[in-house]
Coordinates of N, CA and C in Angstrom, one line a residue:
X1 N 74.3 97.0 118.9 CA 74.1 97.2 117.5 C 72.9 98.1 117.2
X2 N 71.8 97.8 118.0 CA 70.6 98.6 117.8 C 70.8 100.1 118.2
X3 N 71.6 100.3 119.3 CA 71.9 101.6 119.8 C 72.7 102.4 118.7
X4 N 73.7 101.7 118.1 CA 74.5 102.3 117.1 C 73.6 102.7 115.9
X5 N 72.7 101.8 115.5 CA 71.8 102.1 114.4 C 70.9 103.3 114.7
X6 N 70.4 103.3 115.9 CA 69.5 104.4 116.4 C 70.3 105.8 116.4
X7 N 71.6 105.7 116.8 CA 72.4 106.9 116.8 C 72.6 107.4 115.4
X8 N 72.8 106.5 114.4 CA 73.0 106.9 113.0 C 71.8 107.6 112.4
X9 N 70.6 107.0 112.8 CA 69.3 107.5 112.3 C 69.1 109.0 112.8
X10 N 69.4 109.2 114.1 CA 69.2 110.5 114.8 C 70.2 111.5 114.1
X11 N 71.4 111.1 113.9 CA 72.4 112.0 113.2 C 71.9 112.4 111.8
X12 N 71.4 111.4 111.1 CA 70.9 111.6 109.7 C 69.7 112.6 109.7
X13 N 68.8 112.4 110.6 CA 67.7 113.3 110.7 C 68.1 114.7 111.1
X14 N 69.1 114.8 112.0 CA 69.6 116.1 112.4 C 70.3 116.8 111.3
X15 N 71.1 116.1 110.5 CA 71.7 116.7 109.3 C 70.7 117.2 108.3
X16 N 69.7 116.4 108.1 CA 68.6 116.8 107.1 C 67.9 118.0 107.6
X17 N 67.7 118.1 108.9 CA 67.0 119.3 109.5 C 67.8 120.6 109.3
X18 N 69.1 120.5 109.6 CA 70.0 121.7 109.4 C 70.1 122.1 108.0
X19 N 70.2 121.0 107.1 CA 70.3 121.3 105.7 C 69.1 122.0 105.2
X20 N 67.9 121.6 105.6 CA 66.6 122.2 105.2 C 66.5 123.6 105.7
X21 N 67.1 123.9 106.9 CA 67.1 125.2 107.4 C 67.9 126.2 106.6
X22 N 69.0 125.7 106.1 CA 69.9 126.5 105.3 C 69.2 126.9 104.0
X23 N 68.3 126.1 103.5 CA 67.6 126.4 102.2 C 66.3 127.2 102.5
X24 N 66.0 127.5 103.7 CA 64.8 128.2 104.0 C 65.0 129.6 104.7
X25 N 66.2 130.2 104.4 CA 66.4 131.5 104.9 C 65.4 132.5 104.4
X26 N 64.9 133.4 105.2 CA 64.0 134.4 104.8 C 64.6 135.8 104.8
X27 N 64.1 136.6 103.8 CA 64.5 138.0 103.8 C 63.6 138.8 104.6
X28 N 64.0 140.1 104.9 CA 63.3 140.9 105.8 C 61.9 141.3 105.3
X29 N 61.6 141.1 103.9 CA 60.3 141.4 103.4 C 59.4 140.2 103.4
X30 N 59.9 139.1 104.0 CA 59.1 137.9 104.1 C 59.3 136.9 102.9
X31 N 60.1 137.3 101.9 CA 60.3 136.4 100.8 C 61.4 135.4 101.0
X32 N 61.5 134.4 100.2 CA 62.6 133.4 100.3 C 63.8 134.1 99.8
X33 N 65.0 133.6 100.2 CA 66.2 134.1 99.9 C 66.8 133.7 98.5
X34 N 66.0 132.9 97.8 CA 66.4 132.6 96.4 C 66.4 133.8 95.6
X35 N 67.6 134.1 95.0 CA 67.7 135.4 94.3 C 66.9 135.4 93.0
X36 N 66.9 134.4 92.2 CA 66.2 134.3 90.9 C 64.8 133.9 91.1
X37 N 63.9 134.7 90.4 CA 62.5 134.4 90.5 C 61.9 134.1 89.1
X38 N 61.0 133.1 89.0 CA 60.4 132.8 87.7 C 59.4 133.8 87.2
X39 N 59.1 134.8 88.1 CA 58.1 135.8 87.9 C 58.7 137.0 87.4
X40 N 57.9 137.8 86.6 CA 58.4 139.1 86.2 C 58.4 140.0 87.4
X41 N 59.0 141.2 87.3 CA 59.0 142.1 88.4 C 57.6 142.5 88.9
X42 N 56.7 142.8 87.9 CA 55.3 143.1 88.2 C 54.6 141.9 88.9
X43 N 54.8 140.7 88.4 CA 54.2 139.5 88.9 C 54.7 139.2 90.4
X44 N 56.0 139.4 90.6 CA 56.6 139.2 91.9 C 55.9 140.1 92.9
X45 N 55.7 141.4 92.6 CA 55.1 142.3 93.5 C 53.6 142.0 93.7
X46 N 52.9 141.6 92.6 CA 51.5 141.4 92.7 C 51.2 140.1 93.5
X47 N 52.1 139.1 93.4 CA 51.8 137.8 94.0 C 52.5 137.6 95.3
X48 N 53.1 138.6 95.9 CA 53.8 138.5 97.1 C 52.9 137.9 98.2
X49 N 53.4 136.8 98.8 CA 52.6 136.0 99.8 C 52.1 136.8 100.9
X50 N 52.7 137.9 101.3 CA 52.3 138.7 102.4 C 51.6 140.0 102.0
X51 N 51.3 140.1 100.7 CA 50.7 141.3 100.1 C 51.3 142.6 100.5
X52 N 52.6 142.6 100.5 CA 53.4 143.8 100.9 C 53.4 144.9 99.9
X53 N 52.9 144.6 98.6 CA 53.0 145.6 97.6 C 51.6 145.8 96.9
X54 N 50.5 145.5 97.6 CA 49.2 145.6 97.0 C 48.9 147.1 96.6
X55 N 49.2 148.0 97.4 CA 49.0 149.4 97.1 C 49.9 149.9 96.0
X56 N 51.1 149.4 96.0 CA 52.1 149.8 95.0 C 51.5 149.3 93.6
X57 N 51.0 148.1 93.6 CA 50.4 147.6 92.3 C 49.3 148.5 91.9
X58 N 48.5 149.0 92.8 CA 47.4 149.9 92.4 C 47.9 151.1 91.8
X59 N 49.0 151.7 92.3 CA 49.6 152.9 91.8 C 50.2 152.6 90.4
X60 N 50.9 151.5 90.3 CA 51.5 151.1 89.0 C 50.4 151.0 87.9
X61 N 49.3 150.3 88.3 CA 48.2 150.1 87.3 C 47.5 151.4 87.0
X62 N 47.4 152.3 88.0 CA 46.7 153.6 87.7 C 47.5 154.4 86.7
X63 N 48.8 154.4 86.7 CA 49.6 155.1 85.8 C 50.1 154.3 84.6
X64 N 49.6 153.1 84.4 CA 49.9 152.2 83.3 C 51.5 152.0 83.2
X65 N 52.1 151.7 84.3 CA 53.6 151.6 84.3 C 54.1 150.2 84.4
X66 N 53.2 149.2 84.1 CA 53.6 147.8 84.2 C 54.8 147.5 83.3
X67 N 54.7 147.9 82.1 CA 55.8 147.6 81.1 C 57.1 148.3 81.5
X68 N 57.0 149.5 82.0 CA 58.2 150.2 82.5 C 58.8 149.6 83.7
X69 N 58.0 149.1 84.6 CA 58.5 148.4 85.8 C 59.2 147.1 85.4
X70 N 58.6 146.4 84.5 CA 59.2 145.1 84.0 C 60.5 145.4 83.2
X71 N 60.5 146.5 82.5 CA 61.7 146.8 81.7 C 62.8 147.5 82.3
X72 N 62.6 147.9 83.6 CA 63.6 148.7 84.3 C 64.8 147.9 84.6
X73 N 66.0 148.6 84.5 CA 67.2 147.9 84.9 C 67.3 147.6 86.4
X74 N 66.8 148.5 87.2 CA 66.7 148.3 88.6 C 65.4 149.1 89.1
X75 N 64.7 148.4 90.0 CA 63.5 149.0 90.6 C 63.7 148.9 92.1
X76 N 63.7 150.1 92.7 CA 63.7 150.2 94.2 C 62.2 150.4 94.6
X77 N 61.7 149.3 95.0 CA 60.2 149.2 95.2 C 59.8 149.7 96.6
X78 N 59.0 150.7 96.7 CA 58.4 151.1 98.0 C 57.3 150.2 98.3
X79 N 57.1 149.9 99.6 CA 56.1 149.0 100.1 C 54.8 149.7 100.4
X80 N 53.8 149.0 100.7 CA 52.5 149.6 101.1 C 52.7 150.6 102.3
X81 N 53.6 150.2 103.2 CA 53.8 151.1 104.3 C 54.3 152.5 103.9
X82 N 55.2 152.5 102.9 CA 55.8 153.7 102.4 C 54.7 154.6 101.8
X83 N 53.8 154.0 101.0 CA 52.7 154.8 100.4 C 51.7 155.3 101.5
X84 N 51.4 154.4 102.4 CA 50.4 154.7 103.4 C 51.0 155.8 104.4
X85 N 52.3 155.8 104.5 CA 52.9 156.9 105.4 C 52.7 158.3 104.7
X86 N 52.9 158.3 103.4 CA 52.7 159.6 102.7 C 51.2 160.0 102.8
X87 N 50.3 159.1 102.6 CA 48.8 159.4 102.7 C 48.5 159.9 104.1
X88 N 49.0 159.3 105.1 CA 48.8 159.7 106.4 C 49.3 161.2 106.7
X89 N 50.5 161.4 106.2 CA 51.1 162.8 106.3 C 50.2 163.8 105.7
X90 N 49.7 163.5 104.5 CA 48.8 164.4 103.8 C 47.4 164.6 104.5
X91 N 46.9 163.5 105.0 CA 45.7 163.5 105.8 C 45.8 164.4 107.0
X92 N 46.9 164.2 107.7 CA 47.1 165.0 108.9 C 47.2 166.5 108.6
X93 N 47.8 166.8 107.4 CA 48.0 168.3 107.0 C 46.7 168.9 106.6
X94 N 45.8 168.1 105.9 CA 44.5 168.7 105.5 C 43.6 168.9 106.7
X95 N 43.8 168.0 107.7 CA 42.9 168.1 108.9 C 43.3 169.3 109.8
X96 N 44.5 169.8 109.6 CA 44.8 171.0 110.3 C 44.0 172.2 109.8
X97 N 43.6 172.1 108.5 CA 42.8 173.2 107.9 C 41.3 172.9 108.2
X98 N 40.9 171.7 108.1 CA 39.5 171.3 108.3 C 39.5 169.9 108.9
X99 N 39.1 169.7 110.1 CA 39.2 168.4 110.8 C 38.2 167.4 110.1
X100 N 37.3 167.8 109.3 CA 36.4 166.9 108.7 C 36.9 166.4 107.3
X101 N 38.0 167.0 106.9 CA 38.5 166.6 105.6 C 39.4 165.3 105.8
X102 N 39.5 164.6 104.7 CA 40.3 163.4 104.7 C 41.2 163.4 103.5
X103 N 42.0 162.4 103.3 CA 42.9 162.3 102.2 C 43.1 160.8 101.9
X104 N 42.8 160.4 100.6 CA 42.8 159.0 100.2 C 43.7 158.8 99.1
X105 N 43.8 157.5 98.6 CA 44.6 157.2 97.5 C 44.2 157.9 96.2
X106 N 42.8 158.1 96.1 CA 42.3 158.8 95.0 C 42.8 160.3 95.0
X107 N 42.8 160.9 96.2 CA 43.3 162.2 96.3 C 44.8 162.3 95.9
X108 N 45.6 161.3 96.3 CA 47.0 161.2 95.9 C 47.2 161.2 94.4
X109 N 46.3 160.5 93.7 CA 46.4 160.4 92.2 C 46.2 161.8 91.6
X110 N 45.4 162.7 92.3 CA 45.2 164.0 91.8 C 46.4 164.9 92.0
X111 N 47.2 164.6 93.0 CA 48.3 165.5 93.4 C 49.6 165.1 92.8
X112 N 49.8 163.8 92.4 CA 51.1 163.4 91.9 C 51.0 162.9 90.4
X113 N 52.1 162.8 89.8 CA 52.2 162.3 88.4 C 52.9 161.0 88.4
X114 N 53.0 160.4 87.2 CA 53.6 159.1 87.0 C 55.1 159.2 87.4
X115 N 55.7 160.4 87.2 CA 57.1 160.5 87.5 C 57.4 160.3 89.0
X116 N 56.4 160.5 89.8 CA 56.7 160.3 91.2 C 57.0 158.8 91.5
X117 N 56.6 157.9 90.7 CA 56.9 156.5 90.8 C 58.2 156.2 89.9
X118 N 58.3 156.9 88.8 CA 59.4 156.6 87.9 C 60.8 156.9 88.6
X119 N 60.7 157.8 89.6 CA 62.0 158.1 90.3 C 62.6 156.9 90.9
X120 N 61.8 155.8 91.1 CA 62.3 154.6 91.7 C 62.9 153.6 90.7
X121 N 62.7 154.0 89.4 CA 63.2 153.1 88.3 C 64.6 153.6 87.8
X122 N 65.6 153.0 88.3 CA 67.0 153.3 87.9 C 67.3 152.8 86.5
X123 N 68.1 153.5 85.7 CA 68.4 153.1 84.3 C 69.6 152.2 84.2
X124 N 70.3 151.9 85.4 CA 71.4 151.1 85.4 C 71.1 149.9 86.3
X125 N 71.8 148.8 86.0 CA 71.6 147.6 86.9 C 72.5 147.8 88.1
X126 N 71.9 147.8 89.3 CA 72.6 148.0 90.5 C 72.5 146.8 91.4
X127 N 73.7 146.3 91.8 CA 73.8 145.1 92.6 C 74.6 145.5 93.9
X128 N 74.1 145.0 95.0 CA 74.7 145.5 96.3 C 76.2 145.1 96.4
X129 N 76.6 144.0 95.9 CA 78.0 143.6 96.1 C 79.0 144.4 95.3
X130 N 78.5 145.0 94.2 CA 79.4 145.9 93.4 C 79.1 147.4 93.5
X131 N 78.1 147.7 94.4 CA 77.8 149.1 94.6 C 79.0 149.8 95.2
X132 N 79.2 151.1 94.9 CA 80.3 151.8 95.5 C 80.1 152.2 96.9
X133 N 81.2 152.4 97.7 CA 81.1 152.8 99.1 C 80.9 154.3 99.2
X134 N 81.0 155.0 98.1 CA 80.7 156.5 98.1 C 79.5 156.7 97.3
X135 N 78.6 157.7 97.6 CA 77.4 157.9 96.7 C 77.8 158.1 95.3
X136 N 77.1 157.5 94.4 CA 77.3 157.5 93.0 C 76.0 157.8 92.2
X137 N 76.1 158.8 91.3 CA 74.9 159.2 90.6 C 74.4 158.1 89.7
X138 N 73.1 158.0 89.5 CA 72.5 157.1 88.6 C 71.2 157.7 88.0
X139 N 71.1 157.6 86.7 CA 69.9 158.1 86.0 C 68.7 157.3 86.4
X140 N 67.5 158.0 86.4 CA 66.2 157.3 86.7 C 65.2 157.7 85.6
X141 N 64.1 157.0 85.5 CA 63.1 157.2 84.5 C 62.4 158.5 84.6
X142 N 62.5 159.2 85.7 CA 61.8 160.5 85.9 C 62.8 161.6 85.5
X143 N 64.0 161.3 85.1 CA 65.0 162.3 84.8 C 65.3 163.3 85.9
X144 N 65.3 162.8 87.1 CA 65.7 163.6 88.3 C 67.0 163.1 88.8
X145 N 67.6 163.8 89.8 CA 68.9 163.3 90.3 C 68.8 162.3 91.4
X146 N 69.3 161.1 91.2 CA 69.3 160.1 92.2 C 70.7 159.5 92.3
X147 N 71.0 158.8 93.4 CA 72.3 158.2 93.5 C 72.1 156.9 94.3
X148 N 73.2 156.1 94.5 CA 73.1 154.9 95.3 C 74.4 154.7 96.0
X149 N 74.4 153.9 97.1 CA 75.6 153.7 97.9 C 75.5 152.5 98.7
X150 N 76.6 151.8 98.9 CA 76.7 150.6 99.8 C 77.4 151.1 101.0
X151 N 76.8 150.8 102.2 CA 77.4 151.3 103.5 C 77.6 150.1 104.4
X152 N 78.8 150.0 104.9 CA 79.2 148.9 105.8 C 78.5 149.1 107.2
X153 N 77.9 148.1 107.7 CA 77.2 148.2 109.0 C 78.2 147.8 110.1
X154 N 78.1 148.6 111.2 CA 78.9 148.2 112.4 C 78.4 146.9 113.0
X155 N 79.3 146.0 113.4 CA 78.9 144.8 114.0 C 78.5 144.9 115.4
X156 N 77.4 144.3 115.8 CA 77.0 144.3 117.3 C 78.0 143.5 118.1
X157 N 77.9 143.6 119.4 CA 78.8 142.9 120.3 C 79.0 141.5 120.0
X158 N 77.9 140.8 119.8 CA 78.0 139.4 119.4 C 77.4 139.2 118.0
X159 N 78.2 139.3 117.0 CA 77.7 139.3 115.6 C 77.3 137.8 115.2
X160 N 76.2 137.7 114.5 CA 75.9 136.4 114.0 C 76.6 136.0 112.7
X161 N 77.4 137.0 112.2 CA 78.1 136.7 110.9 C 79.5 137.3 111.0
X162 N 80.5 136.5 110.6 CA 81.9 136.9 110.6 C 82.2 137.7 109.3
X163 N 81.3 137.7 108.3 CA 81.5 138.5 107.1 C 81.0 139.9 107.3
X164 N 81.6 140.9 106.5 CA 81.1 142.2 106.6 C 79.6 142.3 106.1
X165 N 78.8 143.2 106.7 CA 77.4 143.3 106.3 C 77.3 144.7 105.7
X166 N 76.7 144.8 104.5 CA 76.5 146.0 103.8 C 75.0 146.2 103.6
X167 N 74.6 147.5 103.7 CA 73.2 147.8 103.3 C 73.3 148.7 102.1
X168 N 72.3 148.6 101.2 CA 72.2 149.4 100.0 C 71.3 150.5 100.2
X169 N 71.7 151.7 99.8 CA 70.8 152.9 100.0 C 70.6 153.5 98.6
X170 N 69.3 154.0 98.4 CA 68.9 154.8 97.2 C 68.8 156.2 97.7
X171 N 69.3 157.1 96.9 CA 69.4 158.5 97.4 C 68.8 159.5 96.5
X172 N 67.9 160.4 97.0 CA 67.4 161.5 96.2 C 68.3 162.7 96.5
X173 N 68.9 163.1 95.4 CA 69.9 164.2 95.4 C 69.2 165.6 95.4
X174 N 69.5 166.4 96.4 CA 68.8 167.7 96.4 C 69.9 168.8 96.5
X175 N 70.0 169.6 95.5 CA 71.0 170.7 95.4 C 72.4 170.2 95.2
X176 N 72.6 169.1 94.5 CA 73.9 168.6 94.3 C 74.3 167.5 95.3
X177 N 75.0 166.5 94.8 CA 75.4 165.3 95.6 C 76.2 165.8 96.8
X178 N 75.7 165.4 98.0 CA 76.4 165.7 99.2 C 77.8 165.1 99.2
X179 N 78.8 165.8 99.7 CA 80.2 165.2 99.8 C 80.2 164.2 101.0
X180 N 81.2 163.3 101.0 CA 81.3 162.4 102.1 C 81.4 163.1 103.4
X181 N 80.8 162.5 104.5 CA 80.9 163.1 105.8 C 80.4 164.6 105.9
X182 N 79.3 164.8 105.1 CA 78.8 166.2 105.1 C 78.3 166.6 106.5
X183 N 78.4 167.8 106.8 CA 78.0 168.3 108.2 C 76.7 169.0 108.1
X184 N 75.9 168.9 107.0 CA 74.6 169.5 106.9 C 73.7 169.0 107.9
X185 N 72.8 169.9 108.4 CA 71.8 169.5 109.4 C 70.7 168.7 108.7
X186 N 70.0 167.7 109.5 CA 69.0 166.9 108.9 C 67.8 167.6 108.3
X187 N 67.5 168.8 108.8 CA 66.4 169.5 108.3 C 66.8 170.5 107.2
X188 N 68.0 170.5 106.8 CA 68.4 171.3 105.7 C 67.7 170.8 104.4
X189 N 67.0 171.8 103.7 CA 66.3 171.4 102.5 C 67.2 170.9 101.3
X190 N 68.5 171.2 101.4 CA 69.4 170.8 100.4 C 70.1 169.5 100.7
X191 N 69.9 168.9 101.8 CA 70.6 167.7 102.2 C 69.9 166.5 101.4
X192 N 70.7 165.6 100.9 CA 70.2 164.4 100.2 C 69.4 163.5 101.1
X193 N 68.4 162.9 100.6 CA 67.5 162.0 101.3 C 67.9 160.5 101.0
X194 N 68.1 159.7 102.0 CA 68.5 158.3 101.8 C 67.4 157.4 102.2
X195 N 67.2 156.4 101.3 CA 66.2 155.3 101.6 C 67.0 154.0 101.6
X196 N 66.9 153.3 102.8 CA 67.6 152.0 102.9 C 66.8 150.9 102.3
X197 N 67.5 150.0 101.7 CA 66.8 148.8 101.2 C 66.8 147.7 102.3
X198 N 65.6 147.1 102.5 CA 65.5 146.0 103.5 C 65.7 144.7 102.9
X199 N 65.5 144.6 101.5 CA 65.8 143.4 100.8 C 66.5 143.7 99.5
X200 N 67.5 143.0 99.1 CA 68.2 143.3 97.9 C 68.5 142.1 97.0
X201 N 68.7 142.3 95.8 CA 69.2 141.2 94.9 C 68.2 140.3 94.3
X202 N 66.9 140.6 94.2 CA 65.9 139.8 93.6 C 66.1 139.9 92.1
X203 N 66.1 138.8 91.4 CA 66.3 138.9 89.9 C 65.1 138.3 89.3
X204 N 64.1 139.1 88.9 CA 62.9 138.6 88.2 C 63.2 138.1 86.8
X205 N 62.3 137.3 86.3 CA 62.5 136.7 84.9 C 62.5 137.8 83.8
X206 N 61.9 139.0 84.1 CA 61.8 140.0 83.1 C 63.1 140.7 83.0
X207 N 64.1 140.4 83.8 CA 65.4 141.0 83.7 C 65.6 142.1 84.8
X208 N 66.7 142.7 84.9 CA 66.9 143.8 85.8 C 67.1 143.3 87.3
X209 N 67.1 144.2 88.2 CA 67.2 143.9 89.6 C 66.0 144.5 90.4
X210 N 65.6 143.8 91.4 CA 64.5 144.4 92.3 C 65.1 144.5 93.7
X211 N 65.0 145.7 94.2 CA 65.4 145.9 95.6 C 64.1 146.5 96.3
X212 N 63.9 146.1 97.6 CA 62.7 146.5 98.4 C 63.2 147.5 99.4
X213 N 62.6 148.7 99.4 CA 62.9 149.8 100.3 C 62.3 149.5 101.7
X214 N 63.0 150.0 102.7 CA 62.5 149.8 104.1 C 61.1 150.3 104.3
X215 N 60.4 149.7 105.2 CA 59.0 150.1 105.5 C 59.0 151.5 106.1
X216 N 60.1 152.0 106.6 CA 60.1 153.3 107.2 C 60.2 154.4 106.2
X217 N 60.5 154.1 105.0 CA 60.6 155.1 103.9 C 59.3 155.7 103.6
X218 N 59.2 156.9 103.3 CA 58.0 157.6 102.9 C 57.9 157.9 101.4
X219 N 56.9 157.4 100.7 CA 56.8 157.6 99.3 C 56.6 159.1 99.0
X220 N 57.1 159.5 97.9 CA 57.1 160.9 97.4 C 58.0 161.8 98.1
X221 N 58.0 161.7 99.5 CA 58.9 162.6 100.2 C 60.3 162.3 100.0
X222 N 60.6 161.1 99.4 CA 61.9 160.7 99.0 C 62.6 161.7 98.1

C-alpha cells in the first residue's frame, strides 16, 4: 500500500513538473512566450528583463517617438545589437580616414533623422500566422517602401516539431519589390533587404503587434 501511495505521489510530482515546463517556454529574445502583455509597447521595451532594448529606448526618447511607438499598428523592434552594429560600421569607416577618430551614439544622432526609426513602424497590423508567403507591400511611418513575408523553414533531420515552422521577415524595398526567386546578386544595390524576426506576436496593452528583429540585423542599413 505504501509503495502504491509513493508511486502516485511521484507520478503527481512528475505531471506537475511537465505542466510547469509547458507554461515556461521562452522566446529567442529571452521573454516569456505569453503573447499578451499588460505593458505598453514602450514599457515592454524599457522594462525588458535582459535589457535588450536599452539603446533603442534612448533613440526613441531622443526623437520623442514614444507615442508613435505605442500607437503603431506593428513595430519591428531592432535590438541593442542592431544599433551597435551600425555604430561599429561607422566607427570603422571613420577610422580609415583618421585612426584617432571615433563614432558614438551622439554622432549617430547628427547623421540620422527620426524617419530612420519610423521605417520600423508599419501602418498595418501584421501577424505571422496570417502573413503572406510572397512579399507583400506595407506602408510605414517614414513613407518609404517596405514589405513583409512569411517563409517556411526546412525541417532538420530530427525535427522537434511536427508542425510547419514559419519565420516572419520585414523587407526594405529597393528599386521595386523583387519578384519571387529573384536571381539578383546579394551585392546588387537594387536588391531588397530582409530582416528576420527572432520573436513574433507580442501584443502590448497599447494595441498593435510587436515583433523583435534578429540580433544580426543592422540598424539603418536595413
